[in-house]
Amino acid sequence: MVKYTFKCQDVGMDCGFAIENAGSEEELLEMLKVHAKSSHGVTSIPPDLLNKIKQNIKKSGKYYFACSSVGMNCGFEITGASSEQELLEELSIHAKMSHNLTSIPQDTLNKIKQNIKVM
C-alpha cells in the first residue's frame, strides 16, 4: 500500500509541519487544508500552489530490504516495493546479475524473508 508524505518546507514555507504516511493523496490534501487555514491563514489553496504541493508529495511503498541485513556487503537496497512478492522478484534479478546466482538458496531466502521490513 502506498503512503503519502508532505512537508510545508518542500514548497518554500518557513514551517516545520509535515504529514507522514497518509493513506491517500486525497486524505493528505484534506489534512493539509486544515493546517493551511489554521497555521497560515489560507482559506483556499490557489491552483498554482496546489500544483506545487502535488509535485512535492512523496510516495512510499510498504516493503524494504537491504542485502547487508543478511551479511552481504554489496550496498544494494530495495525501498518502496508494493508487495513482498514484488520485492522478492526484484531481489532475484539482483542476485542473478550482481551475485551470479541462478536462484536464491532456501536458507538465504528464509533469512531474507525474516529481514524484510514493513514501512
mmCIF file of C-alpha atoms in Angstrom:
data_model
loop_
_atom_site.group_PDB
_atom_site.id
_atom_site.type_symbol
_atom_site.label_atom_id
_atom_site.label_comp_id
_atom_site.label_asym_id
_atom_site.label_seq_id
_atom_site.Cartn_x
_atom_site.Cartn_y
_atom_site.Cartn_z
ATOM 1 C CA MET A 1 0.000 0.000 0.000
ATOM 2 C CA VAL A 2 1.402 3.364 -0.973
ATOM 3 C CA LYS A 3 1.753 6.002 1.741
ATOM 4 C CA TYR A 4 1.873 9.765 1.140
ATOM 5 C CA THR A 5 4.108 12.316 2.885
ATOM 6 C CA PHE A 6 4.379 16.096 2.601
ATOM 7 C CA LYS A 7 6.343 18.884 4.328
ATOM 8 C CA CYS A 8 5.483 22.578 4.096
ATOM 9 C CA GLN A 9 9.220 23.282 3.759
ATOM 10 C CA ASP A 10 9.195 21.434 0.413
ATOM 11 C CA VAL A 11 7.169 24.262 -1.114
ATOM 12 C CA GLY A 12 9.204 27.051 0.471
ATOM 13 C CA MET A 13 7.129 27.662 3.603
ATOM 14 C CA ASP A 14 9.014 28.540 6.793
ATOM 15 C CA CYS A 15 7.105 25.879 8.685
ATOM 16 C CA GLY A 16 8.016 22.602 10.333
ATOM 17 C CA PHE A 17 4.655 20.965 9.625
ATOM 18 C CA ALA A 18 4.681 17.545 7.986
ATOM 19 C CA ILE A 19 2.153 14.841 7.225
ATOM 20 C CA GLU A 20 3.578 11.347 7.102
ATOM 21 C CA ASN A 21 2.085 8.081 5.909
ATOM 22 C CA ALA A 22 -1.341 9.324 4.831
ATOM 23 C CA GLY A 23 -3.383 6.570 3.250
ATOM 24 C CA SER A 24 -4.174 8.525 0.089
ATOM 25 C CA GLU A 25 -3.338 11.777 -1.661
ATOM 26 C CA GLU A 26 -6.910 12.943 -1.016
ATOM 27 C CA GLU A 27 -6.555 12.286 2.730
ATOM 28 C CA LEU A 28 -3.273 14.200 2.801
ATOM 29 C CA LEU A 29 -4.756 17.175 0.929
ATOM 30 C CA GLU A 30 -7.750 17.350 3.283
ATOM 31 C CA MET A 31 -5.444 17.408 6.316
ATOM 32 C CA LEU A 32 -3.259 19.986 4.612
ATOM 33 C CA LYS A 33 -6.275 22.265 4.035
ATOM 34 C CA VAL A 34 -6.939 22.297 7.797
ATOM 35 C CA HIS A 35 -3.297 23.110 8.506
ATOM 36 C CA ALA A 36 -3.142 25.806 5.804
ATOM 37 C CA LYS A 37 -6.176 27.535 7.291
ATOM 38 C CA SER A 38 -5.246 27.307 10.966
ATOM 39 C CA SER A 39 -1.492 27.942 10.669
ATOM 40 C CA HIS A 40 -1.102 30.029 7.518
ATOM 41 C CA GLY A 41 -4.466 31.788 7.264
ATOM 42 C CA VAL A 42 -5.034 30.304 3.813
ATOM 43 C CA THR A 43 -8.753 29.645 3.330
ATOM 44 C CA SER A 44 -8.418 28.446 -0.255
ATOM 45 C CA ILE A 45 -5.246 26.980 -1.734
ATOM 46 C CA PRO A 46 -4.558 28.718 -5.084
ATOM 47 C CA PRO A 47 -4.259 26.369 -8.092
ATOM 48 C CA ASP A 48 -0.557 27.149 -8.656
ATOM 49 C CA LEU A 49 0.267 26.337 -5.013
ATOM 50 C CA LEU A 50 -1.882 23.198 -5.150
ATOM 51 C CA ASN A 51 0.087 22.025 -8.206
ATOM 52 C CA LYS A 52 3.357 22.735 -6.381
ATOM 53 C CA ILE A 53 2.093 20.793 -3.349
ATOM 54 C CA LYS A 54 1.076 17.818 -5.509
ATOM 55 C CA GLN A 55 4.513 17.816 -7.181
ATOM 56 C CA ASN A 56 6.139 17.625 -3.745
ATOM 57 C CA ILE A 57 4.027 14.863 -2.230
ATOM 58 C CA LYS A 58 6.312 11.907 -1.692
ATOM 59 C CA LYS A 59 5.010 8.393 -2.162
ATOM 60 C CA SER A 60 6.474 5.404 -0.384
ATOM 61 C CA GLY A 61 5.746 1.743 -0.626
ATOM 62 C CA LYS A 62 5.431 -0.814 2.038
ATOM 63 C CA TYR A 63 8.413 -3.171 1.839
ATOM 64 C CA TYR A 64 12.149 -2.599 2.322
ATOM 65 C CA PHE A 65 15.191 -4.854 2.190
ATOM 66 C CA ALA A 66 18.977 -4.359 2.292
ATOM 67 C CA CYS A 67 21.477 -7.065 1.371
ATOM 68 C CA SER A 68 23.542 -6.001 4.394
ATOM 69 C CA SER A 69 20.800 -7.402 6.663
ATOM 70 C CA VAL A 70 21.791 -10.920 5.534
ATOM 71 C CA GLY A 71 25.537 -10.332 5.601
ATOM 72 C CA MET A 72 26.119 -9.180 2.011
ATOM 73 C CA ASN A 73 28.298 -6.086 1.669
ATOM 74 C CA CYS A 74 27.194 -5.002 -1.799
ATOM 75 C CA GLY A 75 25.214 -1.939 -0.629
ATOM 76 C CA PHE A 76 22.056 -2.961 -2.532
ATOM 77 C CA GLU A 77 18.664 -1.919 -1.119
ATOM 78 C CA ILE A 78 15.082 -2.104 -2.268
ATOM 79 C CA THR A 79 12.773 0.578 -0.920
ATOM 80 C CA GLY A 80 9.126 1.128 -1.623
ATOM 81 C CA ALA A 81 8.171 -2.253 -3.078
ATOM 82 C CA SER A 82 4.410 -2.547 -3.109
ATOM 83 C CA SER A 83 4.406 -6.209 -2.048
ATOM 84 C CA GLU A 84 6.709 -8.868 -0.673
ATOM 85 C CA GLN A 85 6.349 -10.728 -3.958
ATOM 86 C CA GLU A 86 7.494 -7.684 -5.960
ATOM 87 C CA LEU A 87 10.466 -7.244 -3.630
ATOM 88 C CA LEU A 88 11.481 -10.911 -3.972
ATOM 89 C CA GLU A 89 11.210 -10.773 -7.774
ATOM 90 C CA GLU A 90 13.416 -7.678 -7.894
ATOM 91 C CA LEU A 91 15.847 -9.270 -5.466
ATOM 92 C CA SER A 92 16.079 -12.366 -7.702
ATOM 93 C CA ILE A 93 17.201 -10.152 -10.578
ATOM 94 C CA HIS A 94 19.818 -8.521 -8.356
ATOM 95 C CA ALA A 95 21.040 -11.926 -7.094
ATOM 96 C CA LYS A 96 21.441 -13.168 -10.657
ATOM 97 C CA MET A 97 23.107 -10.075 -12.102
ATOM 98 C CA SER A 98 25.278 -8.994 -9.169
ATOM 99 C CA HIS A 99 25.983 -12.243 -7.317
ATOM 100 C CA ASN A 100 25.844 -14.742 -10.228
ATOM 101 C CA LEU A 101 23.144 -16.813 -8.516
ATOM 102 C CA THR A 102 20.707 -18.673 -10.744
ATOM 103 C CA SER A 103 18.404 -18.995 -7.734
ATOM 104 C CA ILE A 104 18.474 -17.905 -4.109
ATOM 105 C CA PRO A 105 19.244 -20.850 -1.776
ATOM 106 C CA GLN A 106 16.332 -21.700 0.534
ATOM 107 C CA ASP A 107 18.234 -20.917 3.756
ATOM 108 C CA THR A 108 19.194 -17.478 2.356
ATOM 109 C CA LEU A 109 15.623 -16.924 1.168
ATOM 110 C CA ASN A 110 14.376 -17.673 4.693
ATOM 111 C CA LYS A 111 16.866 -15.129 6.112
ATOM 112 C CA ILE A 112 15.753 -12.582 3.525
ATOM 113 C CA LYS A 113 12.087 -13.040 4.425
ATOM 114 C CA GLN A 114 12.923 -12.570 8.126
ATOM 115 C CA ASN A 115 14.707 -9.292 7.313
ATOM 116 C CA ILE A 116 12.132 -7.651 5.059
ATOM 117 C CA LYS A 117 10.925 -4.526 6.828
ATOM 118 C CA VAL A 118 7.420 -3.170 6.544
ATOM 119 C CA MET A 119 7.486 0.614 6.161
#
